[in-house]
Tab-separated table of C-alpha atoms in Angstrom:
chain	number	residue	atom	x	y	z
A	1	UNK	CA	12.639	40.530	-32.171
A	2	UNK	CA	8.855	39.735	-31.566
A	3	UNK	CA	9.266	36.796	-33.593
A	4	UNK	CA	12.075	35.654	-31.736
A	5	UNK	CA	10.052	35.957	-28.271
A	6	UNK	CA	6.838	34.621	-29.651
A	7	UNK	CA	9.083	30.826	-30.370
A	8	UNK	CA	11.273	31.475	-26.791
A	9	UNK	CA	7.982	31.566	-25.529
A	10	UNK	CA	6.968	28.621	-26.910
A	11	UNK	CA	9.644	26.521	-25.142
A	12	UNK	CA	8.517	24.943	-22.128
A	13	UNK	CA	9.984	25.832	-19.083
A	14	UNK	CA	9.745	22.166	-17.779
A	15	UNK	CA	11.430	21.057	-20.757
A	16	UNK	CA	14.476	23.467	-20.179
A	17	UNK	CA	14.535	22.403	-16.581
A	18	UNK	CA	14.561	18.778	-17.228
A	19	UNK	CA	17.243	18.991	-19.924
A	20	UNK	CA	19.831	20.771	-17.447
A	21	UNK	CA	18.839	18.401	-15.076
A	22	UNK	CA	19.557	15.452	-16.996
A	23	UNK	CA	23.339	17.403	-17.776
A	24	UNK	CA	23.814	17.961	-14.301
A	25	UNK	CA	27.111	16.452	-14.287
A	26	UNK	CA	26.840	15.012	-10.469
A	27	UNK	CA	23.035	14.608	-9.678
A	28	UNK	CA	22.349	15.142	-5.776
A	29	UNK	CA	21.449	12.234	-4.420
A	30	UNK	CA	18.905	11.671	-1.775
A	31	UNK	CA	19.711	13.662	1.507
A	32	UNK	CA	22.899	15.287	-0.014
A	33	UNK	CA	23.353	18.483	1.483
A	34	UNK	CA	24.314	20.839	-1.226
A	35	UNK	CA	26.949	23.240	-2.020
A	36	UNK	CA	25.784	27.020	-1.945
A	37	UNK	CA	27.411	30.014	-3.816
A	38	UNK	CA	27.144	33.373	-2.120
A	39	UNK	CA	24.298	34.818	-4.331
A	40	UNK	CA	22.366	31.800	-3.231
A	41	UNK	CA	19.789	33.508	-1.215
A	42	UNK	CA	19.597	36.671	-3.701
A	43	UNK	CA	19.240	34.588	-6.175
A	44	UNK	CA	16.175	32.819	-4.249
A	45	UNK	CA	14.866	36.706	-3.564
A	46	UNK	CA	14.671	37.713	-6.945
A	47	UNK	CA	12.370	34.224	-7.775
A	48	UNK	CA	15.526	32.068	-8.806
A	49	UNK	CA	14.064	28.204	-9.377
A	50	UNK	CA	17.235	26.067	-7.595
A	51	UNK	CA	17.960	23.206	-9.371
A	52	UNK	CA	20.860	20.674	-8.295
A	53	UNK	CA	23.866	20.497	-10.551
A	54	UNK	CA	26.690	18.920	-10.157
A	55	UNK	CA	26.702	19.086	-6.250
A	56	UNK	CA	25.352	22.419	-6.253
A	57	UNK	CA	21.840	24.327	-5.668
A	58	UNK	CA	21.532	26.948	-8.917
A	59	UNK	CA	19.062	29.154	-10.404
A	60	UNK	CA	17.455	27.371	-13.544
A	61	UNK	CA	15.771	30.304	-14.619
A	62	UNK	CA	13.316	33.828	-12.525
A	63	UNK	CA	10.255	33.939	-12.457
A	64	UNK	CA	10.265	37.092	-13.900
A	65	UNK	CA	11.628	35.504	-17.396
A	66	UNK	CA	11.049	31.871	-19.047
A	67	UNK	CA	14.221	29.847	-19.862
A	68	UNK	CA	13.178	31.358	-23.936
A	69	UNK	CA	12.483	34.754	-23.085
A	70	UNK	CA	15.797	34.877	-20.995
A	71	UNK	CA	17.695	33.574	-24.087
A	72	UNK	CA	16.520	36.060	-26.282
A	73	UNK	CA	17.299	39.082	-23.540
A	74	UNK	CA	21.079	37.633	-23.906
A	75	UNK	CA	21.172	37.822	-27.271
A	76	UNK	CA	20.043	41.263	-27.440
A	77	UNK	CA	21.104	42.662	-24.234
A	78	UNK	CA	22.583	41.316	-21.639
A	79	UNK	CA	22.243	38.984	-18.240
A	80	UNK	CA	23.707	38.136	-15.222
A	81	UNK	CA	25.240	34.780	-14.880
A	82	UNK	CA	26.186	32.971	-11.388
A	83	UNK	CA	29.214	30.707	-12.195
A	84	UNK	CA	31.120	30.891	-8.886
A	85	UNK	CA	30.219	26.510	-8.814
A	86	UNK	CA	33.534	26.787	-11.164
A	87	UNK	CA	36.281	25.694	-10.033
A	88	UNK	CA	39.041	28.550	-10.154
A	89	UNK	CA	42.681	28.177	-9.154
A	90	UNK	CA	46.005	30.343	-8.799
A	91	UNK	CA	49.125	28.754	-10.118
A	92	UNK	CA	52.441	29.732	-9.217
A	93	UNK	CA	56.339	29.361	-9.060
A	94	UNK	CA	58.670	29.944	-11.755
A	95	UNK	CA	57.964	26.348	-13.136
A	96	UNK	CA	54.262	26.832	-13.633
A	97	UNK	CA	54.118	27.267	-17.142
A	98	UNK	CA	56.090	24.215	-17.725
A	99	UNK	CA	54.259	22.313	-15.716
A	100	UNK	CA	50.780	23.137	-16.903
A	101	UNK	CA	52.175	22.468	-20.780
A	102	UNK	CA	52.867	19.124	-19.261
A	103	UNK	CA	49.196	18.474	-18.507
A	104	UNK	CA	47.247	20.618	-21.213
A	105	UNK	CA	47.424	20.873	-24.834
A	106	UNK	CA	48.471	24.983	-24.600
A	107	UNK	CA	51.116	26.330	-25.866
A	108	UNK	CA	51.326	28.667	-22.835
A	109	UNK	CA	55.158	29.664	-23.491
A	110	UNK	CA	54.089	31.573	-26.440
A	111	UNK	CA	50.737	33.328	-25.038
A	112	UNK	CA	51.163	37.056	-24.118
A	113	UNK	CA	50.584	38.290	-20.572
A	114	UNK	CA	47.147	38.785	-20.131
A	115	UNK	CA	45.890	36.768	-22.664
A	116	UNK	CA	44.139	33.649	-22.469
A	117	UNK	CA	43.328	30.738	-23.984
A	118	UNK	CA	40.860	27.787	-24.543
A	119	UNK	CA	42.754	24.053	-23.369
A	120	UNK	CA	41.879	21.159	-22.394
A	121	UNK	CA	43.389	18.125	-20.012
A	122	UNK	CA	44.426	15.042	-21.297
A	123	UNK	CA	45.256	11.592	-20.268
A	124	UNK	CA	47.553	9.134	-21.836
A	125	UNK	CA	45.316	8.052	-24.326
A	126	UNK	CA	44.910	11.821	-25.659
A	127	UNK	CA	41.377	11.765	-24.017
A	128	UNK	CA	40.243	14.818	-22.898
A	129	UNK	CA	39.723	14.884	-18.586
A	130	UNK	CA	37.834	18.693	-18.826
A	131	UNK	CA	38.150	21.953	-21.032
A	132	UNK	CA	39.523	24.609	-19.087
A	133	UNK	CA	40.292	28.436	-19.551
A	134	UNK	CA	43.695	29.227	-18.790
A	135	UNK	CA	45.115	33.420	-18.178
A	136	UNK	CA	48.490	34.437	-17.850
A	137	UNK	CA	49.641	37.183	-16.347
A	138	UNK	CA	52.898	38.125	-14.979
A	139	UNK	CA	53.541	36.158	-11.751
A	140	UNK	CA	50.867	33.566	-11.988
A	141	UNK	CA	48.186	31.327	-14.315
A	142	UNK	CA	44.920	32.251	-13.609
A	143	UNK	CA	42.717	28.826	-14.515
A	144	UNK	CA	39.296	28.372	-14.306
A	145	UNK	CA	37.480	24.546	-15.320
A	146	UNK	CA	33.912	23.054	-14.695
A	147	UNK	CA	32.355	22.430	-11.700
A	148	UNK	CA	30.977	18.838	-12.039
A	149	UNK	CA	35.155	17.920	-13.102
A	150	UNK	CA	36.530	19.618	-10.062
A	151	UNK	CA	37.237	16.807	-8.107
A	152	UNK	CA	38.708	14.547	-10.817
A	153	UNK	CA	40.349	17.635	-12.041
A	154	UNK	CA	42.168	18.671	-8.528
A	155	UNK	CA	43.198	14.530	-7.881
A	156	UNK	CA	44.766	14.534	-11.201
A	157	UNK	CA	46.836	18.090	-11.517
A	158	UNK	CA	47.947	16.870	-7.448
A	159	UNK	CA	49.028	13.682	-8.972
A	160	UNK	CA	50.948	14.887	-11.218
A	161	UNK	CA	51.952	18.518	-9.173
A	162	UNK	CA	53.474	16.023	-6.639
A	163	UNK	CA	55.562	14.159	-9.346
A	164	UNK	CA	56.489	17.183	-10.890
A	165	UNK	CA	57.896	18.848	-7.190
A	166	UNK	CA	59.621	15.896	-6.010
A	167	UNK	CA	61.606	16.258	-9.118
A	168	UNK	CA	62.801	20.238	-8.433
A	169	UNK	CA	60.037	21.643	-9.810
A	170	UNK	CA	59.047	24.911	-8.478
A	171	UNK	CA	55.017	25.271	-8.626
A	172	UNK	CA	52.137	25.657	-6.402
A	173	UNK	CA	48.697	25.348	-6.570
A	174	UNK	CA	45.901	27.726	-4.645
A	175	UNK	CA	41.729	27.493	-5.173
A	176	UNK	CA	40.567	30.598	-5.168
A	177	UNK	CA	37.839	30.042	-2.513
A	178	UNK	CA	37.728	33.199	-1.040
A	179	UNK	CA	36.359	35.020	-4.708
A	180	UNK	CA	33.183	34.108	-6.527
A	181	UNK	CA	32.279	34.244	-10.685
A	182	UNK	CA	29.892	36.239	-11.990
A	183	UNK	CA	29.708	36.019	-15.646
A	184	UNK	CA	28.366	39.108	-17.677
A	185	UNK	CA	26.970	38.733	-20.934
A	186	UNK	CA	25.199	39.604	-24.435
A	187	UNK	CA	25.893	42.769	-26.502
A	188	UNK	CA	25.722	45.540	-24.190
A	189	UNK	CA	27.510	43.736	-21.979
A	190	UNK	CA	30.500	46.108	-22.443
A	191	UNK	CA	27.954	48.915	-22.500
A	192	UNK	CA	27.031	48.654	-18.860
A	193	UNK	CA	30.538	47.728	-17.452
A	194	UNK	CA	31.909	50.814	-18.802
A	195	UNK	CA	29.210	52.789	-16.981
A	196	UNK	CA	30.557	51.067	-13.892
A	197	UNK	CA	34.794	51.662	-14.716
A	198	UNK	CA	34.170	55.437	-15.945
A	199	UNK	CA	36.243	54.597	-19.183
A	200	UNK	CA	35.887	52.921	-22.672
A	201	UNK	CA	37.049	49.064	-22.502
A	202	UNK	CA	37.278	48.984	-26.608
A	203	UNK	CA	40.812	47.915	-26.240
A	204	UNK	CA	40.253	45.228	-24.197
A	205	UNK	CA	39.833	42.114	-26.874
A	206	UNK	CA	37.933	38.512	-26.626
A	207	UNK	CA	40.335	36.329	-24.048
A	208	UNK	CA	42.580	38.943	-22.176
A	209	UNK	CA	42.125	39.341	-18.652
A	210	UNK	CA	42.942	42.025	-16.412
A	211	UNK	CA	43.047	43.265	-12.706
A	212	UNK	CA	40.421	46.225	-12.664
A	213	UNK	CA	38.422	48.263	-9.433
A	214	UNK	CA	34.847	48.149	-10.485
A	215	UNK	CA	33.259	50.982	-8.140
A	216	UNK	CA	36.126	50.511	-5.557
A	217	UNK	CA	35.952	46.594	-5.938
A	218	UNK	CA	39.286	45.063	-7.045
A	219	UNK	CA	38.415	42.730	-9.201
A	220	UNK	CA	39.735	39.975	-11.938
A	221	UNK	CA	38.301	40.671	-15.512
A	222	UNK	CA	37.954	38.108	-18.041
A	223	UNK	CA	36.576	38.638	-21.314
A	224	UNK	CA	35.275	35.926	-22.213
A	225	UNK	CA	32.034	33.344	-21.420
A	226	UNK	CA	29.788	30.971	-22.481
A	227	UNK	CA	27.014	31.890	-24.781
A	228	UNK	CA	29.014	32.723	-27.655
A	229	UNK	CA	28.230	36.725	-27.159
A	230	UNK	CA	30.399	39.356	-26.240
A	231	UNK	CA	30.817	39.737	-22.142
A	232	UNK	CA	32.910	39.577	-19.180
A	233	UNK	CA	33.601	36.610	-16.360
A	234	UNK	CA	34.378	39.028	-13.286
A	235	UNK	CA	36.127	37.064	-9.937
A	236	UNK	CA	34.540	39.225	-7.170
A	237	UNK	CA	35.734	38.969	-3.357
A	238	UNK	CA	33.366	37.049	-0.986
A	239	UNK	CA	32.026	39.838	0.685
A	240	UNK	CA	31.566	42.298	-2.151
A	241	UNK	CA	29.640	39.635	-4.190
A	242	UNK	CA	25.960	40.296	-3.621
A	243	UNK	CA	26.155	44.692	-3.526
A	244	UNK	CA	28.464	43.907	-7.341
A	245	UNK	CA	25.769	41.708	-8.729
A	246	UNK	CA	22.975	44.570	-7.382
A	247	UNK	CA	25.246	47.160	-9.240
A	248	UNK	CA	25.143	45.188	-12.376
A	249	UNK	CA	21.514	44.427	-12.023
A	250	UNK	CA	20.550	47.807	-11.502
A	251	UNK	CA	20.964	49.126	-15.073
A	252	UNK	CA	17.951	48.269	-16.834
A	253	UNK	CA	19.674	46.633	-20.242
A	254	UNK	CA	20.563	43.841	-17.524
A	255	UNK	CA	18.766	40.844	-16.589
A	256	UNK	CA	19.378	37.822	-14.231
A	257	UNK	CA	19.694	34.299	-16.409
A	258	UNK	CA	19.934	30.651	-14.862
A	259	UNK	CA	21.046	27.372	-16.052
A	260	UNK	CA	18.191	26.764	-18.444
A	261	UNK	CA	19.425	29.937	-20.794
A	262	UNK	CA	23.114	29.100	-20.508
A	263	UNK	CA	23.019	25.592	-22.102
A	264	UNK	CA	20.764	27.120	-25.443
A	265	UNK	CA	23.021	29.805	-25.681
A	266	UNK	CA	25.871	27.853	-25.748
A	267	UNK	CA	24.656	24.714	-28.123
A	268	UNK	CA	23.709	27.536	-30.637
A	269	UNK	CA	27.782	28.931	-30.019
A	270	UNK	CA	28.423	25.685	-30.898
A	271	UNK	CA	30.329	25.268	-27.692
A	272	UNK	CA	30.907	21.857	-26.268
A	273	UNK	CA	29.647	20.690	-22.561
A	274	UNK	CA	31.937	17.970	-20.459
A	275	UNK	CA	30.086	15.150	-19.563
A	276	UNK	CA	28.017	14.931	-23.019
A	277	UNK	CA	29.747	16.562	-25.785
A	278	UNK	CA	32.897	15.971	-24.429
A	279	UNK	CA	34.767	12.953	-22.124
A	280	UNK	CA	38.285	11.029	-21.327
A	281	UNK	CA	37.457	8.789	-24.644
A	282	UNK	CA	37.278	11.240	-27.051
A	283	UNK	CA	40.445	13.639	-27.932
A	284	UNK	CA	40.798	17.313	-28.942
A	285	UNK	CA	40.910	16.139	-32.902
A	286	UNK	CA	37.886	14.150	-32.864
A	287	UNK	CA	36.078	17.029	-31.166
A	288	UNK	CA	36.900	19.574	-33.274
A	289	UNK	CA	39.280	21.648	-30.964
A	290	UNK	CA	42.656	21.120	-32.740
A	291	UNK	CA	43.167	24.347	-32.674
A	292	UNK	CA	43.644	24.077	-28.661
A	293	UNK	CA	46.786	21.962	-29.565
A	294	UNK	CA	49.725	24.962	-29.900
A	295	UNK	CA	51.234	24.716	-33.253
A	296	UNK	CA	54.548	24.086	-31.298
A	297	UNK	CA	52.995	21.477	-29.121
A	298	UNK	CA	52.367	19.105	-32.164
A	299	UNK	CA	55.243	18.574	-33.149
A	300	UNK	CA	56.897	18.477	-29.671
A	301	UNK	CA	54.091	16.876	-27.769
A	302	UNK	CA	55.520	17.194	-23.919
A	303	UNK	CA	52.134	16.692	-22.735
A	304	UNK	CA	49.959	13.338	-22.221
A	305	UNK	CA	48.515	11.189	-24.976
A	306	UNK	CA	50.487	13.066	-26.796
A	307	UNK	CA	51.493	10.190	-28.971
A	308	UNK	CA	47.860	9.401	-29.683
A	309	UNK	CA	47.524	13.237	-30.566
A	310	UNK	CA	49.799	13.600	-32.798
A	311	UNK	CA	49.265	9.829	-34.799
A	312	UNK	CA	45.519	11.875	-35.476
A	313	UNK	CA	46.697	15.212	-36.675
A	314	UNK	CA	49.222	12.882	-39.703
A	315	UNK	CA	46.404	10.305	-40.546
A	316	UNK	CA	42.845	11.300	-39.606
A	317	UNK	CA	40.453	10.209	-37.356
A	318	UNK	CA	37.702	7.716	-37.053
A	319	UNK	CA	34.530	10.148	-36.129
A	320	UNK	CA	34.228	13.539	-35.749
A	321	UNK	CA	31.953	16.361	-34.146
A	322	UNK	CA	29.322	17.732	-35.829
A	323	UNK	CA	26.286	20.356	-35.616
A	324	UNK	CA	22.877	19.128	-37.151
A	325	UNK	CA	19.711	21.541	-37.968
A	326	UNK	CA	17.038	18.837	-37.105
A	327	UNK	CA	13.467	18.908	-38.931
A	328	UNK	CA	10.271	17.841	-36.703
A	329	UNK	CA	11.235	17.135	-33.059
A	330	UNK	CA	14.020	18.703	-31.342
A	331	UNK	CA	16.883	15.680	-30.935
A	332	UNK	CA	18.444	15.175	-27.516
A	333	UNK	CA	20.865	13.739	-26.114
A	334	UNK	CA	21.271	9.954	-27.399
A	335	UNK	CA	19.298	10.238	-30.515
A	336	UNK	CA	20.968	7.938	-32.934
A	337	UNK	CA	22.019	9.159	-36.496
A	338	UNK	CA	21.771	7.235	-38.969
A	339	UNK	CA	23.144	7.778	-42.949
A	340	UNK	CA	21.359	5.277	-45.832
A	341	UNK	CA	20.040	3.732	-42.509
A	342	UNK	CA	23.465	2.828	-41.434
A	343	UNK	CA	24.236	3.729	-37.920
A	344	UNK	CA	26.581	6.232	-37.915
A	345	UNK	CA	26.538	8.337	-34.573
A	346	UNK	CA	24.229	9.799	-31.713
A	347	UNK	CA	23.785	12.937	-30.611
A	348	UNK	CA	25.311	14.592	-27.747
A	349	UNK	CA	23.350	17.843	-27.322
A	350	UNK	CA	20.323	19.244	-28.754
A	351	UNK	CA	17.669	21.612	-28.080
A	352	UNK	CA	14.874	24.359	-30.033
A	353	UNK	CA	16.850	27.636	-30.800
A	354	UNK	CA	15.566	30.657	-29.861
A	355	UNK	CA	17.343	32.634	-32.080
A	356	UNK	CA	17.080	30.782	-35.219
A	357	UNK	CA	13.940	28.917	-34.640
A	358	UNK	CA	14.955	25.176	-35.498
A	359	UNK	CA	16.183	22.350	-34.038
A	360	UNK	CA	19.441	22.210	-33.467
A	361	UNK	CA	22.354	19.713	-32.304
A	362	UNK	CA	25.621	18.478	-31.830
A	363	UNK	CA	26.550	15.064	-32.124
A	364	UNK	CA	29.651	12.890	-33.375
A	365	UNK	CA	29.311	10.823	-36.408
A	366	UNK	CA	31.922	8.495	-38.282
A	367	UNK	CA	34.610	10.055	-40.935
A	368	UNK	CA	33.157	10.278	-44.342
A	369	UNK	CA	29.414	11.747	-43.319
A	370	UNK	CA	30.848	15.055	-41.331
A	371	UNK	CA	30.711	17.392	-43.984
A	372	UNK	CA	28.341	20.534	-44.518
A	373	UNK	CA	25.389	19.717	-46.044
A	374	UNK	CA	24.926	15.736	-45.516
A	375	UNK	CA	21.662	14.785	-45.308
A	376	UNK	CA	21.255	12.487	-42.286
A	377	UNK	CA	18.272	11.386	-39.894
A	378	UNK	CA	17.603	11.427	-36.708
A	379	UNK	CA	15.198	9.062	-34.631
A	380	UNK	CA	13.581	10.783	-32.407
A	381	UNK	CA	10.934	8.840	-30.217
A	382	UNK	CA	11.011	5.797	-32.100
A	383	UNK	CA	10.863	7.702	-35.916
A	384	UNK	CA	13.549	9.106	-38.173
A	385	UNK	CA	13.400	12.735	-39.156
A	386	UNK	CA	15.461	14.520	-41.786
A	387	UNK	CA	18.563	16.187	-40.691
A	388	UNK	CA	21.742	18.427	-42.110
A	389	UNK	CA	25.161	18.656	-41.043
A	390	UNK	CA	25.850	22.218	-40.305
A	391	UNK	CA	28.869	24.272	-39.626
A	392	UNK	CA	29.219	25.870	-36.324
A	393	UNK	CA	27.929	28.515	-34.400
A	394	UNK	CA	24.704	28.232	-35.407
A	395	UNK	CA	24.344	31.512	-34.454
A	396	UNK	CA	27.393	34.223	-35.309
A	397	UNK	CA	29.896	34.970	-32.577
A	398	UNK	CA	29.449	38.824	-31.280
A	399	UNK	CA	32.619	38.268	-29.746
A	400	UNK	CA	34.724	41.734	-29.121
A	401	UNK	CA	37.783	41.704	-31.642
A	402	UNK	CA	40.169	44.579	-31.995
């Protein structure tokens, strides 16, 4: 542990704070006035550095923890995440599940209520238009995608909601506006919210969701999140936001985390970011997410670009994603990678790990150089440093399986 806080200390906070604010997926330009969750002011109480991202002022990191030191806590504990910039709908009508398999990847026909799963959105050239997390439960889909996509996202499911209704299709679509996201996370994640429900939540596994009073708060439960940990993504009425987050906050295993935490956490998950690790050229294959595609849903396709899909999953792609430990300099975003100094990809994240203490990054390189254990380089500031393709998470899951 104390070596692990000695390197998170060691990890500029300017450096964390200029990397999420070159991924900030909709930069505020001069004058913009900018969007505000409801913790907004807490957040700026308890020594919250606002950053804008993607049209919205968030917490990078507290003063009361470096972007490092917060990391670590995660790992090993667990923190408070505001993610209420998200943008989280309600779908409904007895069509719904039709319709969304006509504009994601999912096989949602086949998922159990109250389960959810990882999807993305595709256009007609299999491209992927965001990643979103999508729960079913009995009368509606619960989805939830990223902030700096929401209004591409919303023109294109209206687009194509509007299509689908003026053909009979029974379906409607609802933001959820009047709940934010607060995400809950590390290992004794489940620890603490079990202090707070009065019961054991060991049968609740990785990526079901449920309806659940939290100290007389109704609330929707995910668990799931972003830092490849065990932990919880609560939607929490308006008005009960602030006194839930204090309640969570109170126990002294908890911590609040910004931005600057949530992006290392996740590169060492191995988990992708829109915008950088993921966009509308590249498709579920090439990134490494066929699993998204429903076994049923590749051989029936039904959904766009499915054509392109399914010509990748019978004869192989062009370049693939990869994860890279990185010797000397960390590699960011837009390093080149080269292979017997042939130019063979950049990368598309990349940052010091706390947990590990290397370099690490993700990146896409051509077919042929993607396997474990390829020695590559990197140039980094003008030189080339040794690098190894290396299979993802860099860091093991702790996610709750029963």
């Amino acid at each position: 542990m104390l070596s692990a806080l000695k390197f998170a200390k060691s990890i500029p906070a300017a450096s964390a704070l200029r990397s999420v604010q070159q991924r900030a997926y909709a930069a505020a330009a001069t004058g913009e006035v900018l969007k505000k969750t409801v913790l907004h002011d807490y957040h700026v109480e308890n020594g919250g550095k606002m950053v804008p991202f993607a049209g919205w002022s968030m917490p990078v990191q507290y003063a009361n923890l470096g972007v490092g030191a917060s990391h670590v806590w995660t790992r090993q504990n667990a923190s408070v995440f505001d993610v209420s910039h998200m943008l989280a709908t309600r779908i409904t009508g007895k069509d719904r599940v039709k319709f969304y398999e006509s504009i994601t990847v999912a096989d949602i026909e086949n998922l159990p209520v109250g389960s959810s799963t990882l999807s993305v959105f595709t256009n007609e050239n299999g491209g992927i238009i965001d990643d979103t997390i999508i729960c079913k439960h009995q009368d509606s889909l619960y989805v939830v995608s990223n902030a700096g996509c929401a209004d591409k996202d919303l023109a294109h499911i209206r687009t194509h909601l509007k299509d689908f209704q003026n053909k009979g299709g029974d379906v409607d679509l609802k933001i959820i506006d009047d709940h934010q996201l607060v995400a809950l996370q590390g290992p004794k994640a489940a620890e603490v919210l079990e202090g707070l429900v009065g019961k054991s939540l060991q049968d609740f596994p990785f990526m079901d969701g449920r309806f659940m009073d939290i100290k007389g708060i109704h609330c929707h439960v995910a668990r799931s999140g972003y830092t490849g940990e065990d932990g919880f993504e609560i939607s929490v009425p308006n008005s009960d936001t602030v006194e839930f987050t204090k309640l969570l906050v109170a126990d002294p295993r908890v911590e609040l985390a910004g931005l600057g935490a949530r992006d290392s956490l996740r590169l060492e998950a191995g988990l992708c970011l829109y915008g950088h690790d993921l966009d509308d050229t590249i498709t579920p294959i090439e990134a490494g997410l066929t699993w998204t595609v429903g076994k049923r849903r590749r051989t029936e396709g039904g959904f766009l670009g499915a054509a392109k899909i399914q010509d990748q999953l019978k004869n192989g792609v062009s370049r693939r994603r990869i994860g890279l430990l990185v010797q000397g300099a960390p590699a960011r975003e837009g390093a080149l990678i080269y292979s017997n100094g042939e130019l063979v990809g950049k990368v598309t994240s990349g940052c010091p790990s706390p947990s590990i203490k290397k370099n690490v990054a993700m990146g896409y390189v051509k077919n042929g150089v993607h396997k474990s254990g390829t020695e590559l380089e990197v140039e980094v500031r003008g030189r080339k440093q040794k690098a190894v393709v290396t299979k993802m998470p860099f860091v093991p899951a702790g996610y709750h399986k029963i």
